[in-house]
């Protein structure tokens, strides 16, 4: 397994980092503040993790861009040329402000990320599950409680790479098609977060108990999804 680069040490980035180290996948972790700020996290993760610069994390064959959506274009695109770039970000107007191009409902959020890194192979993944539920739902290959996560990409080979990584981390992956169709598991759509909850009616999803969702459950949610009017999204 090649080394995984993780840019961003928020909830998603840290959750993926912990699963990767547990699975024996070496990682280089970076944030915007520099490797000297990552000592506590690296100490927790152990010998499988290295603190690096954004450039060093970007040098890995697979890179997770776990940063706020408003910063999705903050990395020098030259560093990510030919990389499989996993995009777990989402557009949240309450946090990010209004983005007119997305509010016009013409493109999905990950298409905007792909535009920022035209020579990378963007894969939308880890975007439809709440960060606390990632470690709760990871299971070994073959487990009857294995959870499926959707992935979308315009590159079939990059999607396969991402699905292989998901398998190592404890999930089945389902290639749902191109980035243009990734709205099916964006916020408020049928395949977003609630399908991984024991009780989908709870108000506080982040502290709710997680429940596995198999491939059939995810496929059904994707099939019944209707496109959300992003201009009316308040979350």
Short mmCIF file of C-alpha atoms in Angstrom, two decimals, residues 21-145:
data_model
loop_
_atom_site.label_atom_id
_atom_site.label_comp_id
_atom_site.label_asym_id
_atom_site.label_seq_id
_atom_site.Cartn_x
_atom_site.Cartn_y
_atom_site.Cartn_z
CA UNK A 21 -2.96 3.73 10.96
CA UNK A 22 -5.06 0.97 12.51
CA UNK A 23 -5.17 -0.74 9.10
CA UNK A 24 -1.41 -0.47 8.62
CA UNK A 25 -1.63 2.20 5.94
CA UNK A 26 1.23 4.70 6.35
CA UNK A 27 0.14 8.33 6.29
CA UNK A 28 1.59 11.80 5.96
CA UNK A 29 -0.59 14.35 7.74
CA UNK A 30 -0.54 18.08 7.05
CA UNK A 31 -2.49 21.18 7.97
CA UNK A 32 -2.34 24.87 7.12
CA UNK A 33 -0.42 25.70 10.31
CA UNK A 34 2.59 23.53 9.64
CA UNK A 35 3.94 20.17 10.86
CA UNK A 36 5.20 21.62 14.15
CA UNK A 37 1.55 21.92 15.30
CA UNK A 38 0.77 18.24 14.77
CA UNK A 39 2.82 16.74 17.62
CA UNK A 40 -0.10 15.64 19.83
CA UNK A 41 -1.96 13.98 16.93
CA UNK A 42 1.17 12.20 15.66
CA UNK A 43 1.95 11.00 19.20
CA UNK A 44 -1.55 9.57 19.39
CA UNK A 45 -1.38 7.93 15.98
CA UNK A 46 2.02 6.35 16.52
CA UNK A 47 4.76 5.22 14.19
CA UNK A 48 2.53 4.79 11.15
CA UNK A 49 1.98 8.54 10.89
CA UNK A 50 4.32 11.34 9.89
CA UNK A 51 3.73 15.07 10.16
CA UNK A 52 4.55 16.87 6.95
CA UNK A 53 3.99 20.01 4.95
CA UNK A 54 1.05 20.35 2.59
CA UNK A 55 3.50 19.75 -0.25
CA UNK A 56 4.72 16.51 1.36
CA UNK A 57 1.19 15.23 1.94
CA UNK A 58 0.31 16.17 -1.65
CA UNK A 59 3.23 14.11 -2.95
CA UNK A 60 1.49 10.84 -2.06
CA UNK A 61 -0.38 8.87 -4.71
CA UNK A 62 -3.72 9.18 -2.91
CA UNK A 63 -4.55 12.41 -1.09
CA UNK A 64 -7.51 13.18 1.17
CA UNK A 65 -8.45 16.87 0.99
CA UNK A 66 -10.21 17.16 4.35
CA UNK A 67 -10.46 20.94 4.57
CA UNK A 68 -13.42 23.35 4.72
CA UNK A 69 -15.18 23.76 1.39
CA UNK A 70 -14.35 27.47 1.28
CA UNK A 71 -10.67 26.46 1.12
CA UNK A 72 -11.12 23.77 -1.51
CA UNK A 73 -8.93 25.64 -3.99
CA UNK A 74 -6.21 26.63 -1.50
CA UNK A 75 -3.65 24.00 -2.55
CA UNK A 76 -1.26 24.60 -5.44
CA UNK A 77 -2.80 22.48 -8.19
CA UNK A 78 0.66 21.56 -9.48
CA UNK A 79 1.23 19.49 -6.32
CA UNK A 80 -1.81 17.34 -7.07
CA UNK A 81 -1.19 16.63 -10.75
CA UNK A 82 -2.12 13.01 -11.61
CA UNK A 83 -3.13 12.27 -8.00
CA UNK A 84 -6.25 10.50 -6.86
CA UNK A 85 -7.81 13.26 -4.75
CA UNK A 86 -10.47 12.17 -2.27
CA UNK A 87 -12.92 14.98 -1.60
CA UNK A 88 -15.02 14.62 1.58
CA UNK A 89 -16.13 18.26 1.54
CA UNK A 90 -19.66 19.66 1.34
CA UNK A 91 -21.12 23.06 0.66
CA UNK A 92 -22.88 24.36 3.78
CA UNK A 93 -24.24 27.90 3.17
CA UNK A 94 -24.72 28.56 6.90
CA UNK A 95 -20.97 28.13 7.33
CA UNK A 96 -19.51 28.93 3.91
CA UNK A 97 -21.71 31.84 2.82
CA UNK A 98 -23.59 31.75 -0.46
CA UNK A 99 -21.75 30.56 -3.57
CA UNK A 100 -23.73 31.74 -6.58
CA UNK A 101 -22.54 29.08 -8.99
CA UNK A 102 -23.65 26.27 -6.68
CA UNK A 103 -26.88 28.06 -5.76
CA UNK A 104 -27.75 28.09 -9.47
CA UNK A 105 -27.97 24.26 -9.27
CA UNK A 106 -25.88 23.87 -12.39
CA UNK A 107 -23.02 21.84 -10.93
CA UNK A 108 -22.34 19.62 -7.93
CA UNK A 109 -19.88 20.82 -5.30
CA UNK A 110 -17.21 18.27 -6.23
CA UNK A 111 -17.27 19.48 -9.83
CA UNK A 112 -16.06 22.81 -8.48
CA UNK A 113 -13.26 20.98 -6.65
CA UNK A 114 -12.34 19.14 -9.85
CA UNK A 115 -12.20 22.45 -11.69
CA UNK A 116 -9.70 23.73 -9.12
CA UNK A 117 -7.46 20.70 -9.72
CA UNK A 118 -7.93 19.91 -13.42
CA UNK A 119 -4.99 17.50 -13.58
CA UNK A 120 -6.04 15.50 -10.51
CA UNK A 121 -8.64 12.72 -10.38
CA UNK A 122 -11.23 13.85 -7.85
CA UNK A 123 -13.26 11.20 -6.03
CA UNK A 124 -16.16 12.30 -3.83
CA UNK A 125 -16.07 10.03 -0.76
CA UNK A 126 -16.49 10.17 3.03
CA UNK A 127 -18.79 13.16 2.39
CA UNK A 128 -22.16 11.65 3.31
CA UNK A 129 -21.32 10.28 6.76
CA UNK A 130 -20.85 12.20 10.00
CA UNK A 131 -17.28 12.14 11.27
CA UNK A 132 -18.06 10.47 14.64
CA UNK A 133 -19.75 7.59 12.80
CA UNK A 134 -16.71 6.75 10.66
CA UNK A 135 -14.85 4.84 13.41
CA UNK A 136 -18.13 3.47 14.80
CA UNK A 137 -19.08 1.81 11.50
CA UNK A 138 -15.71 0.55 10.24
CA UNK A 139 -15.73 -3.27 10.08
CA UNK A 140 -13.32 -5.94 8.78
CA UNK A 141 -13.83 -7.27 5.27
CA UNK A 142 -16.44 -10.02 5.34
CA UNK A 143 -18.29 -8.69 8.35
CA UNK A 144 -22.10 -9.02 8.03
CA UNK A 145 -22.34 -5.46 9.42
#
